[in-house]
Short mmCIF file of C-alpha atoms in Angstrom, two decimals:
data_model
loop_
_atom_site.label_atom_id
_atom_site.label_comp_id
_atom_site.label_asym_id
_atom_site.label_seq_id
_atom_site.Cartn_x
_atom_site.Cartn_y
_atom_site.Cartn_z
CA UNK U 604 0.00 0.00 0.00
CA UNK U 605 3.10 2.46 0.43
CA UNK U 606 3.82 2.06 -3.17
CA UNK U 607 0.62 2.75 -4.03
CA UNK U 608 0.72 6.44 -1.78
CA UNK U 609 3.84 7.02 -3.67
CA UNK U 610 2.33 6.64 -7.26
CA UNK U 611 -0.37 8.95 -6.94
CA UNK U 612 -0.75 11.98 -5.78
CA UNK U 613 -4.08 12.82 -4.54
CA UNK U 614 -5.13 16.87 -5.82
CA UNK U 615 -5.17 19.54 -3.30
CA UNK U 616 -8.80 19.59 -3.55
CA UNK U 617 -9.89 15.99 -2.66
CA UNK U 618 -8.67 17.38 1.21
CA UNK U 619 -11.47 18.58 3.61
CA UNK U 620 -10.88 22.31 4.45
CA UNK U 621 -11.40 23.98 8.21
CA UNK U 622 -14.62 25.26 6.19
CA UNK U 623 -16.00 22.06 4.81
CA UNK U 624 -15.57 20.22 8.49
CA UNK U 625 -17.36 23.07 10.20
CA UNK U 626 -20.21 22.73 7.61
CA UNK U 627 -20.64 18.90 8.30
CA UNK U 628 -20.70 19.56 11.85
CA UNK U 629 -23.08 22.42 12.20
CA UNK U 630 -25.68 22.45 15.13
CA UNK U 631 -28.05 22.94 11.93
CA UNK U 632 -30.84 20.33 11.47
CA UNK U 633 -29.72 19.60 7.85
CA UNK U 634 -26.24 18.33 7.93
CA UNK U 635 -24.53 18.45 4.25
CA UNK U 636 -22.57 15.24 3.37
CA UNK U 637 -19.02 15.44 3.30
CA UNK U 638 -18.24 16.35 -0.71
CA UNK U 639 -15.01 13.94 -0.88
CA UNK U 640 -14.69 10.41 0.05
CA UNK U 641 -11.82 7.66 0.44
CA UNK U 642 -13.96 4.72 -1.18
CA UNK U 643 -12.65 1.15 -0.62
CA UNK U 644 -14.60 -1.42 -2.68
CA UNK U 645 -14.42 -5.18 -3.12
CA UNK U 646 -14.63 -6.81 -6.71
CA UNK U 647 -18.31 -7.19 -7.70
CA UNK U 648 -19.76 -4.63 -5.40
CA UNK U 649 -20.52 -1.06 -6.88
CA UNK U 650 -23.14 1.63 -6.53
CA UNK U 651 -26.95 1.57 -7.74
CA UNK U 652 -27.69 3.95 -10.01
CA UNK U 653 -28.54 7.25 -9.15
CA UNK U 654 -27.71 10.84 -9.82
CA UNK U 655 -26.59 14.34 -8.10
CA UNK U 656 -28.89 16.66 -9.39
CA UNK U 657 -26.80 19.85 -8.48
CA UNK U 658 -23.02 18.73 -8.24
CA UNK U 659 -20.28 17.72 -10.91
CA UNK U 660 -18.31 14.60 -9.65
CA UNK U 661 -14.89 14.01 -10.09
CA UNK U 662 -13.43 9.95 -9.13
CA UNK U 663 -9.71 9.13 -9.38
CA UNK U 664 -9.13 5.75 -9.21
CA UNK U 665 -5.65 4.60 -7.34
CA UNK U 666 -6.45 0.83 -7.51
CA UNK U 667 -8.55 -1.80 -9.14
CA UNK U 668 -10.70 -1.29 -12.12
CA UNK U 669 -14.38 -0.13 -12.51
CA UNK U 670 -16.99 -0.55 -14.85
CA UNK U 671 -19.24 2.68 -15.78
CA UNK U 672 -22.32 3.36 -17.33
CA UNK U 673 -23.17 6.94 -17.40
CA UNK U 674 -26.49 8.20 -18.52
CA UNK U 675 -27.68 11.61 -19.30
CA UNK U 676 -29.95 13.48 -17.06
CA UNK U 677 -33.40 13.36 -19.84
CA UNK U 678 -32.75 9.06 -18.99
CA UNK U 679 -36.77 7.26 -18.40
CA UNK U 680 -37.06 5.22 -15.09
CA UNK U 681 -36.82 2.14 -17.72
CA UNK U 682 -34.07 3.24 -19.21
CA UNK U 683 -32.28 3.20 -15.91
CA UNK U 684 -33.34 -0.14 -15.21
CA UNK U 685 -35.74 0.81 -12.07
CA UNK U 686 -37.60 -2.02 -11.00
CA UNK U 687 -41.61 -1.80 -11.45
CA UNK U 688 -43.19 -2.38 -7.76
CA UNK U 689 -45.91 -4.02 -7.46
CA UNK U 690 -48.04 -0.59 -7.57
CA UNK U 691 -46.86 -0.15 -10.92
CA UNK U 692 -44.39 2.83 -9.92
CA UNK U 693 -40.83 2.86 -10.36
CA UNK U 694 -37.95 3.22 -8.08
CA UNK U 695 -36.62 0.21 -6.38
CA UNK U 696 -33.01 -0.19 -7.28
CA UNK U 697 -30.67 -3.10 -8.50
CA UNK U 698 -27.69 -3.98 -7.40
CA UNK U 699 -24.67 -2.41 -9.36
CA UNK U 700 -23.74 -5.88 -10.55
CA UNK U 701 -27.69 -6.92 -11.18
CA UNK U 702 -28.04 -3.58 -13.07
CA UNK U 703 -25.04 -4.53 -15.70
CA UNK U 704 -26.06 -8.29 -15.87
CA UNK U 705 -29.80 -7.05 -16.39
CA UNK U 706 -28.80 -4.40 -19.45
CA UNK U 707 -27.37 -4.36 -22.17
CA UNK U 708 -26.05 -1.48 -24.89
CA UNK U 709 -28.74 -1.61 -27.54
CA UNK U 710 -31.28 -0.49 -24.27
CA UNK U 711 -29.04 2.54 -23.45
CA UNK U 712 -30.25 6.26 -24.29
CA UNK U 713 -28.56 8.28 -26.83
CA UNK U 714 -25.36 10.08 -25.47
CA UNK U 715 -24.70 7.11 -22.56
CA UNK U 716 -21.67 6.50 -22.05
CA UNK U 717 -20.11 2.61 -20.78
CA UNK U 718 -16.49 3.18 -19.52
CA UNK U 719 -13.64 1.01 -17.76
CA UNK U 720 -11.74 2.87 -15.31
CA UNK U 721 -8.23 2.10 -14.63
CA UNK U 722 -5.37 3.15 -11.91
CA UNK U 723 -4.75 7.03 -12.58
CA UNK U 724 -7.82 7.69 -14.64
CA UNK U 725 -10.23 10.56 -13.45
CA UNK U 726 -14.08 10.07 -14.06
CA UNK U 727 -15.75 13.79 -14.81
CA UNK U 728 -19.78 13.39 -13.85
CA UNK U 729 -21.25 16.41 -15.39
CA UNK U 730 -24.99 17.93 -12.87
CA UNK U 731 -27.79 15.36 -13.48
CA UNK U 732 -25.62 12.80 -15.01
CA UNK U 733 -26.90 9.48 -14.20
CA UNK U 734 -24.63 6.83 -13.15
CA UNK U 735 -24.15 3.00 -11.84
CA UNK U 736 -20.26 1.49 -11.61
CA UNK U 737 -19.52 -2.18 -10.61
CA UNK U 738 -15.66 -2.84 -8.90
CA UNK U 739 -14.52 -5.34 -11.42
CA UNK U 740 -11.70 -6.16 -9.08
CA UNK U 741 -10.82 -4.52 -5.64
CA UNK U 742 -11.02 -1.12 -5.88
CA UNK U 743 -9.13 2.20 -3.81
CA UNK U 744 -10.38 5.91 -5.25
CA UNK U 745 -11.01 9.27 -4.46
CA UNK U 746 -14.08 11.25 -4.80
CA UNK U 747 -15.47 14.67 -4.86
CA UNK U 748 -18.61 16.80 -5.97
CA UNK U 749 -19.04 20.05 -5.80
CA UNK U 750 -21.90 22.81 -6.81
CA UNK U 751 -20.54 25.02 -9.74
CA UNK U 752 -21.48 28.43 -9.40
CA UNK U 753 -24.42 28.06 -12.28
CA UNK U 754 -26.16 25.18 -9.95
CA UNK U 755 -25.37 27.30 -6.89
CA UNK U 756 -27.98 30.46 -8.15
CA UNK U 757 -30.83 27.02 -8.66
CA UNK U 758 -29.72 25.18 -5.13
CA UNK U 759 -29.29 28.33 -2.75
CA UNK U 760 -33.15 29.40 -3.02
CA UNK U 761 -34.14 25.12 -2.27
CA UNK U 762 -31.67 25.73 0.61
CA UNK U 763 -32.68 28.67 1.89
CA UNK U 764 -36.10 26.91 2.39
CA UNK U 765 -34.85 23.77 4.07
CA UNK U 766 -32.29 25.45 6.62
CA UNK U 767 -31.48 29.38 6.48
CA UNK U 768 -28.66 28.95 9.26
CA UNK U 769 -26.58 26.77 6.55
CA UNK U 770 -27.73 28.92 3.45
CA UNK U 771 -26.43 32.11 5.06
CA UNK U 772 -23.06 30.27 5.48
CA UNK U 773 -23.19 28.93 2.32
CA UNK U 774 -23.36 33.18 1.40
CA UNK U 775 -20.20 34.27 3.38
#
């Protein structure tokens, strides 16, 4: 694992800030996540698919590889493989690996994107983007989303209603 520290060097802004910690640990009833993460996967696990409507993602893998499909934001609930329940809505998730065993290219909206990450490659997720990724081996990244300035001016006013004490530090 020392080699591994050595070969890549992680970017200045994958490390939490005074500002970021103080944010996650505001006395506010709405807590923000933390916006970067040390993710440690084992080979066939992954993430369901899902979005962040009003971030851009960034993941550097260090270790492993990783399969991705990304799908654009306009993507149906059947085009994102959502499971019907028995109510007839959609919305119950697959696993990562039942997701990529379940579909296949041909069922894949127009501008989706399949992708195998390797060691040292950086995965851009544009606002909205969906996306599900499967460890094809054991995996080691880094990860970080952040709100541009353009998705700031649409999130600030849904924030403002949820929790002024964090807006108004969102504002200094």
């Amino acid at each position: 694992m020392d080699g591994l520290l050595m070969e890549a060097e992680l970017p200045e802004l994958l490390f939490n800030s005074v500002t970021d910690t103080q944010a996650c640990l505001a006395g506010s009833h709405l807590k923000p996540l933390p916006n970067k993460w040390l993710l440690i996967g084992t080979k066939r696990s992954g993430t369901p698919i899902h979005d962040h409507p009003m971030t851009i993602g960034f993941n550097l893998l260090t270790a492993g590889t990783k399969l991705w499909a990304i799908l654009p934001p306009d993507a149906t609930d059947s085009d994102l493989g959502l499971v019907e329940g028995e109510d007839g809505s959609y919305g119950e998730e697959m696993t990562a690996l039942a997701w990529f065993l379940c579909m296949n290219s041909d069922r894949l909206p127009n501008k989706s994107v399949v992708i195998v990450q390797r060691p040292g490659e950086v995965v851009f997720l544009p606002t909205g983007w969906y996306h599900v990724v499967l460890n094809l081996s054991d995996t080691v990244a880094a990860s970080m989303s952040m709100c541009t300035l353009t998705d700031f001016r649409k999130l600030w006013p849904l924030l403002w209603n949820q929790d002024q004490e964090i807006a108004e530090r969102w504002m200094d």
